[in-house]
Amino acid sequence: MRLKYGIIGVGAIGGFYGGRLANAGCDVHFLFHSEYKHVKEHGFQVDSVEGDFHLSDIFVYNNSFDMPKCDVVLVSLKSTQNHLLPQLLEPILHESSMVILIQNGLGLEAELALSFPQTTIVGGMAFICSSRVGLGHIQHKDYGSLNIGFYQHRNESVLTRFLEDCCCAGLTVTVADDLYSARWKKLVWNIPYNGLTVVLNATTEQIMRNSFSRQLVKELMEEVRAAALANGATIEESFILDMLNMTDEMRPYSPSMKLDWDNHRPLEIRSIYLNPIEEAKKIGCPMKKVEALSQILLSLSKNAELI
Amino acid sequence: MRLKYGIIGVGAIGGFYGGRLANAGCDVHFLFHSEYKHVKEHGFQVDSVEGDFHLSDIFVYNNSFDMPKCDVVLVSLKSTQNHLLPQLLEPILHESSMVILIQNGLGLEAELALSFPQTTIVGGMAFICSSRVGLGHIQHKDYGSLNIGFYQHRNESVLTRFLEDCCCAGLTVTVADDLYSARWKKLVWNIPYNGLTVVLNATTEQIMRNSFSRQLVKELMEEVRAAALANGATIEESFILDMLNMTDEMRPYSPSMKLDWDNHRPLEIRSIYLNPIEEAKKIGCPMKKVEALSQILLSLSKNAELI
């Protein structure tokens, strides 16, 4: 029997992965919010460097109570909305459902596990340049791989079938042995660039070209790595240089927080900054410059009280 | 014999103190740069909460070679211009001249002492709300006291006569026993507010009203105090709360760095940030959040290579 997929948070990320699975013939059920009516009438459009496609005949919902029970749920809500997850997920989970949180930052799986202690929870990190460009319309510009890792209750059989579906859909999915280290590794990049593109109103390229911001990026990365190691994660020393080199070679890029900022959306400060800062402090390895950056972001953010 | 005064850097600060001394009948010689011609023709106007006055018959110069030797020289150039001081001061100093650096930050007296090891050097800290509002025209809005302290070669007799002149001119001048501590105390205020008003594009009042930036201000102050103590300066613990309370009670205020930023002038990052950061590092008491703030300022500053 085919896996039944639920997509919670059909933005640039959920729309891309869910769309590709649906386009490959998988049984995918999309939960929309404000775009529901538009997509129901006009379908969903993905413009992609790997080939454009339009989904006109897909299962769309504006309430998860109307959705079927799902075997795999991809969650790609902004993490600022995660307080809604228990209520959104409850109706669509069965006892062997696998929930994949494709979100940025730390501590989100642990939070979800409080509400669903028996559910298979997987963390996912998308390495992708994709953005919403209109109603029911996303644009995928570069990359696209997804790195996932189990947080609790490994379920190899669902995982295997999920990986097969992804393969059919032409998606590159890798499985990390150690989700916690993978999360911290992602933070090594996310912490400097998400915040500094907002505070300096700059692209990654502009940041790398300025000797002062480039140096600050490097020092922020070193703080994150030190805190990760203190917490038992594994990150090679060379990883920092790798990230700097990779960013040098990327096209000028605005990370998700910069896009959120430019579009007056709440910033994911809690998951990308406050949770890691908390873990670092607890272990006696505070990330002082990261703290300063997060405090400046909180000060700038109009929705800071809500994060 | 009357003291002969030289004013180097006739902006909002030098114009106010020099102007008041001249208005009280002291023998004051003003070095102008771009405003020379205007002031020579139209005089110098001070609008002040303590009474407006116009100086039409004053000694103005556009080259310090034309100035007489001075007994007291008030330097209130932006510290970003201090590399010009040896050349500007050389022609107007005699062997018992007293130079008062009314500037922000740390390390400026030591720098000057390298060029003038035999000269009486005094540090000055102005507590004043004053700004240039036009050619040869400044506006003094609030406060006005000057706190000074000897850096090298105490000269009590010139000091006494200077204080008498200030008294006649209605200026409040206090003498600090310990210039080094006084400089650090000023930094407790200057370091958080100068940088954050720029980075957050906010007034002191907006910063104090936002719980996140208020907290960051307090932590920056604590870092500065800890570094000051480690370097042997004396600052009471209660001083931080005093500064926060004072700022709460001030009218919404833009510190000098914010005014420089808004007017596209170079920022005094070296004297206010880099020099104190260097002293803190040397003693093994790094100010990490202050460093992050200064790195962000350097990244933002178009003239950062020149500071």
Coordinates of C-alpha atoms in Angstrom, one line a residue:
Chain A
M1 CA 0.0 0.0 0.0
R2 CA 1.2 3.5 -0.8
L3 CA 2.3 5.8 1.9
K4 CA -0.2 8.6 2.6
Y5 CA 1.5 12.0 3.0
G6 CA 0.4 15.0 4.9
I7 CA 2.0 18.4 4.3
I8 CA 1.6 20.9 7.1
G9 CA 2.9 24.3 6.1
V10 CA 2.9 24.5 2.3
G11 CA 5.3 27.3 1.8
A12 CA 8.6 27.3 -0.1
I13 CA 9.8 24.2 1.6
G14 CA 6.7 22.1 2.1
G15 CA 5.4 23.1 -1.3
F16 CA 8.6 21.9 -3.0
Y17 CA 9.0 18.5 -1.3
G18 CA 5.2 17.8 -1.2
G19 CA 4.8 19.1 -4.7
R20 CA 7.6 16.9 -6.0
L21 CA 6.1 13.8 -4.3
A22 CA 2.6 14.5 -5.6
N23 CA 4.0 15.2 -9.1
A24 CA 5.7 11.7 -8.9
G25 CA 2.3 10.1 -8.2
C26 CA 2.4 9.8 -4.4
D27 CA -0.7 10.2 -2.3
V28 CA -0.1 13.7 -0.9
H29 CA -2.6 15.8 1.2
F30 CA -1.8 19.4 1.6
L31 CA -3.1 21.6 4.4
F32 CA -3.4 25.2 3.3
H33 CA -4.4 28.3 5.3
S34 CA -4.8 31.6 3.5
E35 CA -4.0 30.0 0.1
Y36 CA -6.6 27.3 0.3
K37 CA -9.2 28.8 -2.0
H38 CA -6.8 29.9 -4.6
V39 CA -5.1 26.5 -4.8
K40 CA -8.4 24.7 -4.8
E41 CA -9.4 26.7 -7.9
H42 CA -6.2 27.2 -9.7
G43 CA -3.8 24.5 -8.5
F44 CA -0.3 24.8 -7.3
Q45 CA 2.6 26.0 -9.5
V46 CA 6.3 25.1 -8.9
D47 CA 8.9 26.8 -11.0
S48 CA 12.1 24.9 -10.6
V49 CA 15.6 24.7 -12.0
E50 CA 14.9 21.0 -12.2
G51 CA 11.8 21.5 -14.3
D52 CA 8.6 23.4 -13.8
F53 CA 5.4 21.7 -13.0
H54 CA 1.8 22.4 -12.2
L55 CA -0.4 20.4 -9.8
S56 CA -4.1 20.9 -10.8
D57 CA -5.6 17.9 -9.2
I58 CA -4.3 17.6 -5.7
F59 CA -5.9 17.0 -2.3
V60 CA -6.1 20.3 -0.5
Y61 CA -7.6 21.1 2.9
N62 CA -8.1 24.1 5.0
N63 CA -8.6 22.1 8.2
S64 CA -6.6 19.1 9.4
F65 CA -9.8 17.5 10.8
D66 CA -10.9 16.9 7.2
M67 CA -7.6 15.2 6.3
P68 CA -7.1 11.4 6.3
K69 CA -4.7 9.7 8.7
C70 CA -1.2 10.0 7.3
D71 CA 1.8 7.7 7.4
V72 CA 4.3 10.5 6.9
V73 CA 3.7 14.1 7.8
L74 CA 6.1 16.8 6.6
V75 CA 6.0 19.8 8.8
S76 CA 7.4 22.9 7.3
L77 CA 5.5 25.6 9.1
K78 CA 7.6 28.5 10.3
S79 CA 8.7 27.4 13.8
T80 CA 7.1 30.6 15.2
Q81 CA 3.8 28.7 14.5
N82 CA 4.8 25.4 16.3
H83 CA 2.4 26.1 19.2
L84 CA -0.3 25.1 16.7
L85 CA 1.2 21.7 15.9
P86 CA -0.5 19.5 18.6
Q87 CA -3.9 20.6 17.4
L88 CA -3.0 20.4 13.7
L89 CA -1.3 17.0 14.0
E90 CA -3.7 15.2 16.4
P91 CA -6.4 14.4 13.7
I92 CA -4.0 13.0 11.1
L93 CA -1.6 10.8 13.1
H94 CA -2.1 7.0 13.6
E95 CA 0.1 4.9 15.9
S96 CA 2.9 4.4 13.4
S97 CA 2.9 7.8 11.7
M98 CA 6.2 9.4 11.1
V99 CA 6.4 13.2 11.6
I100 CA 9.4 15.0 9.9
L101 CA 10.0 18.5 11.2
I102 CA 11.7 20.3 8.3
Q103 CA 12.5 23.4 10.3
N104 CA 15.4 25.5 11.4
G105 CA 17.0 25.5 14.8
L106 CA 17.2 23.4 17.9
G107 CA 14.7 21.9 20.4
L108 CA 11.7 21.7 18.2
E109 CA 11.6 17.8 18.2
A110 CA 11.8 17.8 22.0
E111 CA 8.9 20.2 22.2
L112 CA 6.8 18.1 19.9
A113 CA 7.7 15.0 21.7
L114 CA 6.0 16.4 24.9
S115 CA 2.7 16.3 23.0
F116 CA 3.3 13.1 21.1
P117 CA 5.6 10.9 23.2
Q118 CA 4.7 7.7 21.2
T119 CA 5.1 9.1 17.7
T120 CA 8.0 8.6 15.5
I121 CA 9.6 12.0 15.2
V122 CA 12.3 12.9 12.7
G123 CA 14.2 16.1 12.2
G124 CA 14.8 17.4 8.7
M125 CA 17.1 20.0 7.4
A126 CA 16.5 21.4 3.9
F127 CA 19.5 22.7 1.9
I128 CA 17.5 24.6 -0.7
C129 CA 17.0 28.0 -2.3
S130 CA 13.2 28.2 -2.7
S131 CA 10.7 30.9 -2.1
R132 CA 7.1 31.8 -2.4
V133 CA 6.6 34.2 -5.3
G134 CA 2.8 34.4 -5.3
L135 CA -0.5 32.7 -4.3
G136 CA 0.0 28.9 -4.8
H137 CA 3.2 29.6 -6.6
I138 CA 6.8 28.9 -5.5
Q139 CA 10.1 29.2 -7.2
H140 CA 13.0 26.8 -6.6
K141 CA 16.3 28.3 -7.6
D142 CA 19.0 26.1 -6.4
Y143 CA 20.0 23.0 -4.5
G144 CA 17.3 20.9 -2.9
S145 CA 18.7 18.1 -0.7
L146 CA 17.1 17.1 2.5
N147 CA 19.0 15.7 5.5
I148 CA 16.9 13.8 8.1
G149 CA 17.6 12.0 11.3
F150 CA 15.5 10.2 13.9
Y151 CA 14.7 12.0 17.1
Q152 CA 12.6 9.3 18.8
H153 CA 11.1 5.8 17.9
R154 CA 13.1 4.7 14.9
N155 CA 10.8 3.2 12.2
E156 CA 12.9 1.7 9.5
S157 CA 10.1 0.4 7.4
V158 CA 8.4 3.7 7.0
L159 CA 11.7 5.4 6.5
T160 CA 12.7 2.9 3.7
R161 CA 9.4 3.5 1.9
F162 CA 9.7 7.2 2.3
L163 CA 13.2 7.1 0.8
E164 CA 12.0 5.1 -2.1
D165 CA 9.2 7.6 -2.8
C166 CA 11.8 10.5 -2.6
C167 CA 14.0 8.6 -5.0
C168 CA 11.1 8.2 -7.5
A169 CA 10.4 11.9 -7.1
G170 CA 14.1 12.7 -7.9
L171 CA 14.7 14.1 -4.4
T172 CA 18.0 13.7 -2.7
V173 CA 17.5 12.7 0.9
T174 CA 20.3 11.7 3.2
V175 CA 19.9 10.1 6.6
A176 CA 22.1 11.4 9.5
D177 CA 23.1 9.0 12.2
D178 CA 23.2 11.8 14.7
L179 CA 20.4 14.3 14.4
Y180 CA 21.7 16.4 17.3
S181 CA 25.1 17.0 15.6
A182 CA 23.4 17.6 12.3
R183 CA 21.2 20.3 13.9
W184 CA 24.2 22.0 15.4
K185 CA 26.1 21.8 12.1
K186 CA 23.2 23.6 10.4
L187 CA 23.3 26.2 13.1
V188 CA 27.0 26.9 12.4
W189 CA 25.7 28.4 9.1
N190 CA 22.3 29.6 10.2
I191 CA 23.3 31.6 13.3
P192 CA 25.7 34.0 11.6
Y193 CA 24.0 34.5 8.3
N194 CA 20.4 34.6 9.3
G195 CA 20.9 37.3 11.9
L196 CA 23.6 39.3 10.1
T197 CA 21.7 39.6 6.8
V198 CA 18.9 41.2 8.8
V199 CA 21.0 43.5 11.1
L200 CA 23.4 44.6 8.3
N201 CA 20.6 44.5 5.6
A202 CA 23.0 42.6 3.3
T203 CA 23.2 39.4 1.3
T204 CA 25.6 36.6 2.2
E205 CA 27.9 37.9 -0.6
Q206 CA 28.1 41.4 0.8
I207 CA 28.8 40.0 4.3
M208 CA 31.6 37.8 3.0
R209 CA 33.2 40.7 1.0
N210 CA 33.4 43.0 4.1
S211 CA 36.4 42.0 6.1
F212 CA 34.8 43.0 9.4
S213 CA 31.5 41.1 8.9
R214 CA 33.4 38.2 7.5
Q215 CA 35.5 38.0 10.7
L216 CA 32.4 38.3 12.8
V217 CA 30.8 35.4 10.9
K218 CA 33.8 33.3 11.6
E219 CA 33.8 34.1 15.3
L220 CA 30.1 33.4 15.6
M221 CA 30.7 30.0 13.9
E222 CA 33.5 29.2 16.3
E223 CA 31.2 30.0 19.3
V224 CA 28.5 27.7 17.9
R225 CA 31.0 24.9 17.3
A226 CA 32.5 25.3 20.8
A227 CA 29.0 25.1 22.4
A228 CA 28.1 22.1 20.2
L229 CA 31.2 20.2 21.2
A230 CA 30.5 21.1 24.9
N231 CA 27.1 19.6 24.5
G232 CA 28.5 16.4 23.0
A233 CA 27.9 17.0 19.3
T234 CA 30.5 16.2 16.7
I235 CA 31.7 18.9 14.4
E236 CA 35.1 18.8 12.7
E237 CA 37.3 21.8 13.1
S238 CA 37.5 22.1 9.3
F239 CA 33.7 22.4 9.0
I240 CA 33.9 26.2 9.7
L241 CA 36.3 26.8 6.8
D242 CA 34.1 24.5 4.6
M243 CA 31.1 26.6 5.4
L244 CA 33.0 29.9 4.7
N245 CA 34.2 28.5 1.4
M246 CA 30.8 27.2 0.5
T247 CA 29.3 30.6 1.2
D248 CA 31.9 32.3 -0.9
E249 CA 30.9 30.1 -3.8
M250 CA 27.2 30.5 -3.4
R251 CA 25.3 33.1 -5.4
P252 CA 24.3 36.2 -3.3
Y253 CA 21.7 34.7 -1.0
S254 CA 19.1 35.9 1.5
P255 CA 18.5 33.3 4.3
S256 CA 15.0 32.6 5.5
M257 CA 15.2 35.1 8.3
K258 CA 16.1 37.9 5.9
L259 CA 13.1 37.0 3.7
D260 CA 10.9 36.9 6.8
W261 CA 12.2 40.3 7.9
D262 CA 11.7 41.9 4.4
N263 CA 8.2 40.5 4.4
H264 CA 7.3 41.7 7.9
R265 CA 6.9 38.1 9.2
P266 CA 7.9 37.0 12.7
L267 CA 11.5 35.9 12.9
E268 CA 12.5 32.4 14.0
I269 CA 14.6 33.8 16.8
R270 CA 13.6 31.2 19.4
S271 CA 14.6 28.1 17.5
I272 CA 17.6 29.5 15.7
Y273 CA 19.0 31.5 18.6
L274 CA 17.3 31.3 22.0
N275 CA 17.2 27.5 22.2
P276 CA 20.9 26.9 21.3
I277 CA 21.9 29.8 23.5
E278 CA 20.1 28.1 26.4
E279 CA 21.8 24.8 25.8
A280 CA 25.2 26.5 25.6
K281 CA 24.6 28.4 28.8
K282 CA 23.4 25.3 30.6
I283 CA 26.7 23.5 29.9
G284 CA 28.8 26.5 30.9
C285 CA 29.9 27.4 27.4
P286 CA 28.0 30.6 26.7
M287 CA 28.0 32.0 23.2
K288 CA 28.4 35.7 24.0
K289 CA 28.6 37.2 20.6
V290 CA 25.7 35.0 19.4
E291 CA 23.7 36.3 22.4
A292 CA 24.5 39.9 21.5
L293 CA 23.3 39.3 17.9
S294 CA 20.1 37.6 19.1
Q295 CA 19.4 40.5 21.5
I296 CA 19.8 43.0 18.7
L297 CA 17.4 40.9 16.6
L298 CA 14.9 40.7 19.4
S299 CA 15.2 44.5 19.8
L300 CA 14.6 45.0 16.1
S301 CA 11.7 42.5 15.8
K302 CA 8.3 44.0 16.1
N303 CA 6.9 40.6 17.0
A304 CA 9.6 39.7 19.5
E305 CA 7.1 39.2 22.3
L306 CA 5.4 36.5 20.3
I307 CA 8.4 34.4 19.2
Chain B
M1 CA 48.1 88.3 32.4
R2 CA 45.1 86.7 30.9
L3 CA 45.2 83.1 29.7
K4 CA 45.3 82.8 25.9
Y5 CA 43.0 80.1 24.6
G6 CA 43.1 78.1 21.4
I7 CA 40.1 76.1 20.2
I8 CA 40.9 73.2 17.9
G9 CA 37.7 71.7 16.4
V10 CA 35.0 74.3 16.7
G11 CA 31.9 72.1 16.4
A12 CA 29.1 71.6 18.9
I13 CA 31.5 71.1 21.8
G14 CA 34.4 73.4 21.1
G15 CA 32.0 76.1 19.8
F16 CA 30.1 76.0 23.1
Y17 CA 32.9 76.1 25.6
G18 CA 35.1 78.4 23.5
G19 CA 32.2 80.6 22.7
R20 CA 31.2 81.0 26.3
L21 CA 34.8 81.9 27.3
A22 CA 35.0 84.4 24.5
N23 CA 31.6 85.8 25.4
A24 CA 32.8 86.3 29.0
G25 CA 35.7 88.3 27.7
C26 CA 38.5 85.7 27.6
D27 CA 41.2 85.9 24.9
V28 CA 40.1 83.0 22.7
H29 CA 41.5 82.0 19.3
F30 CA 39.4 79.7 17.1
L31 CA 40.7 77.4 14.4
F32 CA 38.1 76.8 11.8
H33 CA 38.3 74.7 8.7
S34 CA 35.3 74.7 6.3
E35 CA 33.5 77.4 8.2
Y36 CA 36.3 79.9 8.4
K37 CA 35.1 82.3 5.7
H38 CA 31.5 82.3 7.0
V39 CA 32.5 83.0 10.6
K40 CA 35.0 85.6 9.6
E41 CA 32.2 87.5 7.7
H42 CA 29.2 86.7 9.8
G43 CA 30.5 85.8 13.3
F44 CA 29.5 82.8 15.4
Q45 CA 26.0 82.2 16.8
V46 CA 25.2 80.1 19.9
D47 CA 21.6 79.4 20.7
S48 CA 21.5 78.1 24.3
V49 CA 19.0 77.2 27.0
E50 CA 21.3 79.3 29.2
G51 CA 20.9 82.4 26.9
D52 CA 21.7 83.0 23.2
F53 CA 24.7 85.0 22.2
H54 CA 26.4 86.1 19.0
L55 CA 30.2 86.6 18.7
S56 CA 30.9 89.0 15.9
D57 CA 34.4 90.2 16.9
I58 CA 36.4 87.1 17.6
F59 CA 39.8 85.8 16.5
V60 CA 39.4 83.2 13.8
Y61 CA 42.0 81.3 11.8
N62 CA 42.1 78.7 9.1
N63 CA 45.6 77.6 9.8
S64 CA 47.2 77.1 13.2
F65 CA 50.5 78.6 12.0
D66 CA 48.8 81.9 12.1
M67 CA 47.6 81.5 15.7
P68 CA 49.5 82.8 18.7
K69 CA 51.0 80.5 21.3
C70 CA 48.2 79.4 23.6
D71 CA 48.2 78.7 27.4
V72 CA 45.2 76.5 27.2
V73 CA 44.1 74.5 24.1
L74 CA 40.7 72.9 24.0
V75 CA 40.7 70.1 21.5
S76 CA 37.2 69.0 20.4
L77 CA 37.9 67.5 17.0
K78 CA 36.2 64.3 16.2
S79 CA 38.8 61.7 17.4
T80 CA 38.8 60.3 13.9
Q81 CA 40.8 63.4 13.0
N82 CA 43.4 63.0 15.8
H83 CA 46.2 62.0 13.4
L84 CA 46.2 65.7 12.5
L85 CA 46.8 66.9 16.0
P86 CA 50.6 66.9 16.1
Q87 CA 50.7 69.2 13.1
L88 CA 47.9 71.4 14.3
L89 CA 49.2 71.8 17.9
E90 CA 52.9 72.2 17.2
P91 CA 52.8 75.9 16.3
I92 CA 50.6 77.0 19.2
L93 CA 52.1 75.2 22.2
H94 CA 54.7 76.8 24.5
E95 CA 56.5 74.9 27.3
S96 CA 53.8 75.3 29.9
S97 CA 50.7 75.0 27.6
M98 CA 47.9 72.8 28.8
V99 CA 46.0 70.7 26.2
I100 CA 42.6 69.5 27.1
L101 CA 41.2 66.7 25.0
I102 CA 37.5 67.0 25.2
Q103 CA 36.8 63.8 23.3
N104 CA 35.1 60.5 23.7
G105 CA 36.8 57.2 24.4
L106 CA 40.0 55.8 25.7
G107 CA 43.7 56.1 24.8
L108 CA 43.6 59.5 23.1
E109 CA 45.8 61.2 25.7
A110 CA 48.4 58.4 25.5
E111 CA 48.5 58.8 21.7
L112 CA 49.0 62.6 22.0
A113 CA 51.6 62.1 24.7
L114 CA 53.8 60.2 22.2
S115 CA 54.1 63.4 20.1
F116 CA 54.2 65.9 23.1
P117 CA 55.9 64.1 26.0
Q118 CA 56.7 67.3 27.8
T119 CA 53.3 69.0 27.5
T120 CA 50.6 69.1 30.2
I121 CA 47.8 66.9 28.8
V122 CA 44.4 66.8 30.4
G123 CA 41.4 64.7 29.4
G124 CA 38.0 66.2 29.3
M125 CA 34.5 64.7 29.2
A126 CA 31.6 66.9 28.2
F127 CA 28.2 66.1 29.6
I128 CA 26.2 68.2 27.1
C129 CA 23.4 68.2 24.5
S130 CA 24.7 70.5 21.8
S131 CA 24.7 70.3 18.1
R132 CA 25.7 72.2 15.0
V133 CA 22.6 73.4 13.2
G134 CA 24.2 75.5 10.4
L135 CA 27.3 77.4 9.3
G136 CA 28.8 79.1 12.4
H137 CA 25.7 78.2 14.3
I138 CA 25.3 75.8 17.2
Q139 CA 22.4 74.9 19.4
H140 CA 22.9 74.0 23.1
K141 CA 19.8 72.2 24.3
D142 CA 20.7 70.8 27.7
Y143 CA 23.3 70.2 30.4
G144 CA 26.8 71.5 29.8
S145 CA 29.2 70.4 32.6
L146 CA 32.7 69.5 31.8
N147 CA 34.7 66.9 33.8
I148 CA 38.5 67.1 33.4
G149 CA 41.5 65.2 34.8
F150 CA 45.2 65.4 34.4
Y151 CA 46.9 62.8 32.2
Q152 CA 50.5 64.0 32.5
H153 CA 52.4 66.9 34.0
R154 CA 50.0 68.5 36.5
N155 CA 50.0 72.2 36.2
E156 CA 48.0 73.6 39.1
S157 CA 48.5 77.2 38.4
V158 CA 47.2 77.1 34.8
L159 CA 44.4 74.8 36.0
T160 CA 43.4 77.3 38.7
R161 CA 43.3 80.2 36.3
F162 CA 41.3 78.1 33.7
L163 CA 38.8 77.2 36.4
E164 CA 38.4 80.8 37.3
D165 CA 37.8 81.8 33.7
C166 CA 35.2 79.0 33.4
C167 CA 33.5 80.2 36.6
C168 CA 33.3 83.7 35.1
A169 CA 31.8 82.3 31.9
G170 CA 29.2 80.4 34.0
L171 CA 30.6 77.0 33.0
T172 CA 30.5 74.1 35.5
V173 CA 33.8 72.3 35.4
T174 CA 34.7 69.5 37.8
V175 CA 38.2 68.0 38.3
A176 CA 38.5 64.3 38.5
D177 CA 41.3 62.9 40.7
D178 CA 41.4 59.8 38.5
L179 CA 41.1 60.5 34.8
Y180 CA 41.4 56.8 33.9
S181 CA 38.4 55.8 36.0
A182 CA 36.5 58.9 34.7
R183 CA 37.2 57.8 31.1
W184 CA 35.9 54.3 31.8
K185 CA 32.8 55.6 33.6
K186 CA 32.0 57.7 30.6
L187 CA 32.4 54.5 28.5
V188 CA 29.8 52.7 30.6
W189 CA 27.3 55.1 29.1
N190 CA 28.9 55.7 25.7
I191 CA 29.5 52.1 24.7
P192 CA 25.9 50.8 24.8
Y193 CA 24.1 54.0 23.6
N194 CA 26.4 55.2 20.9
G195 CA 26.5 51.9 19.1
L196 CA 22.9 50.7 19.7
T197 CA 21.3 54.0 18.6
V198 CA 23.1 53.4 15.3
V199 CA 22.4 49.7 14.9
L200 CA 18.8 49.9 16.1
N201 CA 18.2 53.3 14.4
A202 CA 16.6 54.4 17.7
T203 CA 16.8 57.2 20.3
T204 CA 17.9 56.5 23.9
E205 CA 14.3 56.6 24.9
Q206 CA 13.2 53.9 22.4
I207 CA 16.1 51.7 23.5
M208 CA 15.1 52.0 27.1
R209 CA 11.4 51.2 26.4
N210 CA 12.2 48.0 24.6
S211 CA 12.8 45.3 27.2
F212 CA 15.3 43.4 25.0
S213 CA 17.5 46.4 24.1
R214 CA 17.2 47.7 27.7
Q215 CA 18.6 44.3 28.9
L216 CA 21.4 44.4 26.3
V217 CA 22.3 48.0 27.5
K218 CA 22.6 46.7 31.0
E219 CA 24.8 43.7 30.0
L220 CA 27.1 45.9 27.9
M221 CA 27.4 48.2 30.9
E222 CA 28.3 45.3 33.1
E223 CA 31.0 44.1 30.6
V224 CA 32.5 47.6 30.5
R225 CA 32.5 47.9 34.3
A226 CA 34.1 44.4 34.7
A227 CA 36.9 45.4 32.2
A228 CA 37.4 48.7 33.9
L229 CA 37.8 47.1 37.3
A230 CA 40.2 44.5 35.9
N231 CA 42.2 47.4 34.6
G232 CA 42.4 49.0 38.0
A233 CA 39.7 51.7 37.5
T234 CA 37.2 52.4 40.2
I235 CA 33.4 52.2 39.4
E236 CA 30.8 51.6 42.0
E237 CA 28.4 48.7 41.3
S238 CA 25.5 51.2 41.8
F239 CA 26.9 53.3 38.9
I240 CA 25.2 51.1 36.3
L241 CA 21.8 51.5 37.9
D242 CA 22.5 55.3 38.2
M243 CA 23.2 55.5 34.4
L244 CA 20.1 53.5 33.5
N245 CA 18.0 55.8 35.7
M246 CA 19.6 58.9 34.4
T247 CA 18.9 57.8 30.8
D248 CA 15.3 57.0 31.7
E249 CA 14.9 60.6 32.8
M250 CA 16.7 62.2 29.9
R251 CA 14.7 63.5 27.0
P252 CA 14.9 61.3 23.9
Y253 CA 18.5 61.7 22.9
S254 CA 20.8 60.8 20.0
P255 CA 24.4 60.4 21.1
S256 CA 27.3 61.8 19.0
M257 CA 27.8 58.6 17.0
K258 CA 24.2 58.5 15.9
L259 CA 24.5 62.1 14.8
D260 CA 27.7 61.2 12.9
W261 CA 26.0 58.2 11.3
D262 CA 22.9 60.2 10.3
N263 CA 25.2 62.9 8.7
H264 CA 27.4 60.3 6.9
R265 CA 30.5 61.3 9.0
P266 CA 33.1 58.7 10.1
L267 CA 32.2 57.0 13.4
E268 CA 34.5 57.2 16.5
I269 CA 34.7 53.4 16.7
R270 CA 38.4 53.3 17.5
S271 CA 38.4 55.5 20.6
I272 CA 35.0 54.4 21.9
Y273 CA 35.2 50.7 21.1
L274 CA 38.5 49.4 19.8
N275 CA 40.8 51.0 22.3
P276 CA 38.8 49.8 25.4
I277 CA 38.3 46.4 23.8
E278 CA 42.1 46.1 23.4
E279 CA 42.7 47.1 27.1
A280 CA 40.1 44.6 28.2
K281 CA 41.5 41.8 26.2
K282 CA 45.1 42.5 27.4
I283 CA 44.1 42.0 31.0
G284 CA 42.2 38.8 30.2
C285 CA 38.7 40.3 30.7
P286 CA 37.3 40.4 27.2
M287 CA 34.1 42.3 26.5
K288 CA 32.5 39.9 24.1
K289 CA 29.1 41.6 23.6
V290 CA 30.9 44.9 23.2
E291 CA 33.1 43.3 20.6
A292 CA 30.1 42.0 18.7
L293 CA 28.5 45.4 18.7
S294 CA 31.7 47.1 17.5
Q295 CA 32.1 44.5 14.8
I296 CA 28.6 45.2 13.6
L297 CA 29.4 48.9 13.6
L298 CA 32.5 48.4 11.7
S299 CA 30.6 46.3 9.1
L300 CA 28.0 49.0 8.7
S301 CA 30.5 51.9 8.6
K302 CA 31.4 53.0 5.1
N303 CA 34.6 54.6 6.5
A304 CA 35.6 51.7 8.6
E305 CA 39.0 51.3 7.0
L306 CA 39.8 54.9 8.0
I307 CA 38.9 54.9 11.7

